[in-house]
Amino acid sequence: MSFQKHLLEALGPRRIIAVLGGLYVVLAVGRGFVRFTRDVPPGNILVVTLLIAFPGFGLIYGSYWLSHTDIGSKFYSDIARWCLIGFGAMAIILLLYHLQPEGGISTPATSPPILTALSTVAGFGVGIHDAQAKTRTDQLEQRNRELEETQVELEETVDELEDANERLERYREYTDHVLDAIDDIFYVLDDAGSLRRWNESLCEVTGYSEAEISSMTAVDFFDDDEHPLIAETIADGFETGSIQLEAELLTKEGEPIPYEFVASTVENPDNESVLAGIGRDITERKEWERELENRVKQQEVVAEIGQLALERDDLDEVMAEAAQQVAAALHNEYCMVLDFDSSREELQLRQGVGWDDEGTVDVSISTDETDSQAAYTLANDHPVVVENFETETRFSGSELLTSHDIRSGISTLIGTTDDPWGLIAAYDTNPQTFTEEDVTFVQSVATILADAIERNQYQNDLEQLVADLEESNERLEQFAYAASHDLQEPLRMVSSYLQLIERRYGDELDEDGEEFLEFAVDGADRMRSMIDGLLQYSRVETQGSEFEPVDLENVLDDVREDLRMKIEESDAKITAESLPRVTGDEEQLRQVFQNLLSNAIKYSGEGPPKVHISAGRNGTDWTVSVSDNGIGIDPKDQDRIFEVFEGLHAADDYTGTGIGLAVCERIIERHGGEIWVESEPGEGSTFSVTLPAVTDRFEEYAVE
Ligand code: ADP
């Protein structure tokens, strides 16, 4: 056996079979050849040779054919063994047969090869069967093993799946907990708007049970009016992939809560598109926004009323607007501005809103009613807030308030407690909380009104003063005009009678008489000059011409012409820079420069007068100055000289009425300018006037 084994290992089973087959083929051919050489008939040789060679070829082919069968190669050795057993068994049988006394093999070169070859082939056949059976068994075992392995794998997979399922379940529970833990509403909607999933917050917020919600659609959580919008938003959400919506969620009790919803489309495990998102309670944000809007609105109202108060003179218009705006900004139904009549100790409605159809109501509250809010407010320098009159203890509502079902209000003083003008108050029929900002707002409006009232009073006082002054001025002018005009007549009489006396009795008068007469004529002349001056003075405002562009060069030329005699007599040197065009009354300006120039010549002192006229631009004005080298004026007298009949010199030294500069000042003031003098005694004087430059309005005219 061990020989077999060694042989099998050394050659390999298929090769052993092939070698066996080959041996028989060689034996058959060799034997045939030997027989042929011994002249055995070929027919005999062929039969025997074929009988031996044929099994040999069969074995060779069999060894080749094996590789094309489904017999496992590991069983090839079994086949080879069966071949060897077949061969060995036949060989032993033949040997035993040969060894028996009456036996013996007569043709040892023929029978044994044939028989062993056939038995080897038989062995090959048995081996094939054996190997095939073993191969089947082996395959079955293999299959069995594979099945067992598959089963194990399947069991493992089932375990894993169970694990995974358990984990998934736990995970789902966990996500449920997480979703339930958030205050926001979580929801998943399908395209029909039905709720597929939601968290506890939805139940808690709306008051619906899980069962109720499961049969509801998204729109059921909103007011009927909102249904189209909600449905459209959901449809849009599925189309665009997301939604964002602010809407009021209705609880089961019908209470609306402002919510903001956001959601995005996702695919659920069934491959359906769903909208998953959250809804957030935005009550606080909305309140804050409302609060902010209120503040902005209140600030706008304060700015608007402030502006109105500055622009309008009509206090009632401002107060009516203030009442209207305060009521609107505080969302109050009523507002009123009460005017305090201190003489009657009464508050009277000045302007109001909401009280009746006409917007006014006959109201007058006596301050004796100390339990009224109005009287209480008047006595307090801080705003009075009533959130609910039913719980108010400081005072009870007045007849007016109770008759209008007022529940809450805010009132504040206009002015000060020492000098109150009145108050502003806003009321509502619902209890209300007023914020600090509301209080400040009403206070601001009250301050604006107080300022406007004060400004209005000041304005009225000022206007009254101006009117009084104008009236008194007018009366004075009329008086001066009438007086000077009426004085002219008796003065003319005095003058003509003096002339008559001089003509008729001049020769008869002694020296004293002549001197007295001279004084009287002189006095009458001076009086005429004074009356003329006074007339001029009183006519500056009333008899002036319209302003127009005036060329001061021309004015100066005229003045020089008028003063030619005086200039020549005094040998005065008058120089001038180029003079501007100004806006004014040409005749009056001529008077001004004539007065200034004639004074400059008159008060020149000893030497010949030197007068210089200069001009300089100062913004929209021109400053024109007349300087002389005369006697000058003491600074202490420099204001006085512009007053009527204020001359500084005795009549002997200089003739003058003392009204010229007063007329100049009046004329310059009529032109909106100023006149002043700079001078030192003995150093000469410079009189300056400001006059308006020619404005655009006159430019066209000026070019012509
Ligand atoms: P009068 O008719 O007296 O000149 P004015 O009103 O013109 O009246 O002048 C008032 C006074 O101012 C004069 O009496 C004079 O004393 C003084 N005065 C005016 N102009 C000059 C000047 N250029 N130099 C010095 N004194 C002057």
Coordinates of C-alpha atoms and ligand atoms in Angstrom, one line a residue, residues 595-604 626-634 637 640-649 654-664 677 679 684-687, ligand 1:
N595 CA -26.4 168.0 5.9
L596 CA -23.2 166.1 6.4
L597 CA -21.2 168.1 3.9
S598 CA -22.6 171.5 5.1
N599 CA -21.8 170.5 8.7
A600 CA -18.3 169.5 7.7
I601 CA -17.8 172.9 6.1
K602 CA -19.6 174.7 8.8
Y603 CA -17.7 173.2 11.8
S604 CA -14.3 173.4 10.1
V626 CA -17.7 161.9 5.3
S627 CA -14.5 163.0 7.1
D628 CA -13.5 166.6 7.8
N629 CA -10.5 168.3 9.5
G630 CA -12.8 170.4 11.6
I631 CA -13.3 171.2 15.3
G632 CA -14.4 167.7 16.2
I633 CA -16.9 166.6 18.8
D634 CA -16.4 165.6 22.4
D637 CA -21.7 164.7 23.1
R640 CA -26.7 163.9 21.8
I641 CA -26.0 165.6 18.4
F642 CA -28.4 163.2 16.7
E643 CA -31.3 164.3 18.8
V644 CA -33.8 167.0 17.7
F645 CA -32.7 170.6 18.4
E646 CA -29.5 169.4 19.9
G647 CA -26.8 171.8 18.8
L648 CA -23.6 172.1 20.8
H649 CA -22.8 175.7 20.1
Y654 CA -22.4 178.7 14.5
T655 CA -25.9 179.1 13.0
G656 CA -27.9 176.0 13.2
T657 CA -31.1 174.5 14.4
G658 CA -29.8 171.3 15.8
I659 CA -32.2 169.2 13.7
G660 CA -30.1 168.4 10.7
L661 CA -28.4 165.2 12.1
A662 CA -31.7 164.1 13.7
V663 CA -33.3 164.2 10.2
C664 CA -30.2 162.3 8.8
V677 CA -19.7 159.6 14.3
S679 CA -14.4 162.2 16.4
G684 CA -11.9 166.4 12.8
S685 CA -14.9 164.2 12.5
T686 CA -16.0 161.3 10.4
F687 CA -19.7 160.7 10.0
Ligands
ADP1 P1 -27.0 172.2 13.4 O1 -28.1 172.8 12.7 O2 -26.7 172.7 14.7 O3 -25.8 172.0 12.6 P2 -27.0 169.4 13.3 O4 -28.0 168.5 13.8 O5 -26.7 169.4 11.9 O6 -27.5 170.8 13.7 O7 -25.7 169.2 14.2 C1 -25.9 169.1 15.6 C2 -24.6 169.5 16.2 O8 -23.6 168.6 15.9 C3 -24.1 170.8 15.7 O9 -24.6 171.8 16.5 C4 -22.6 170.6 16.0 O10 -22.3 171.0 17.3 C5 -22.3 169.2 15.9 N1 -21.7 168.9 14.5 C6 -22.4 168.4 13.5 N2 -21.5 168.2 12.5 C7 -20.3 168.4 13.0 C8 -19.0 168.4 12.4 N3 -18.7 168.0 11.2 N4 -17.9 168.8 13.2 C9 -18.2 169.1 14.5 N5 -19.4 169.2 15.0 C10 -20.4 168.9 14.3

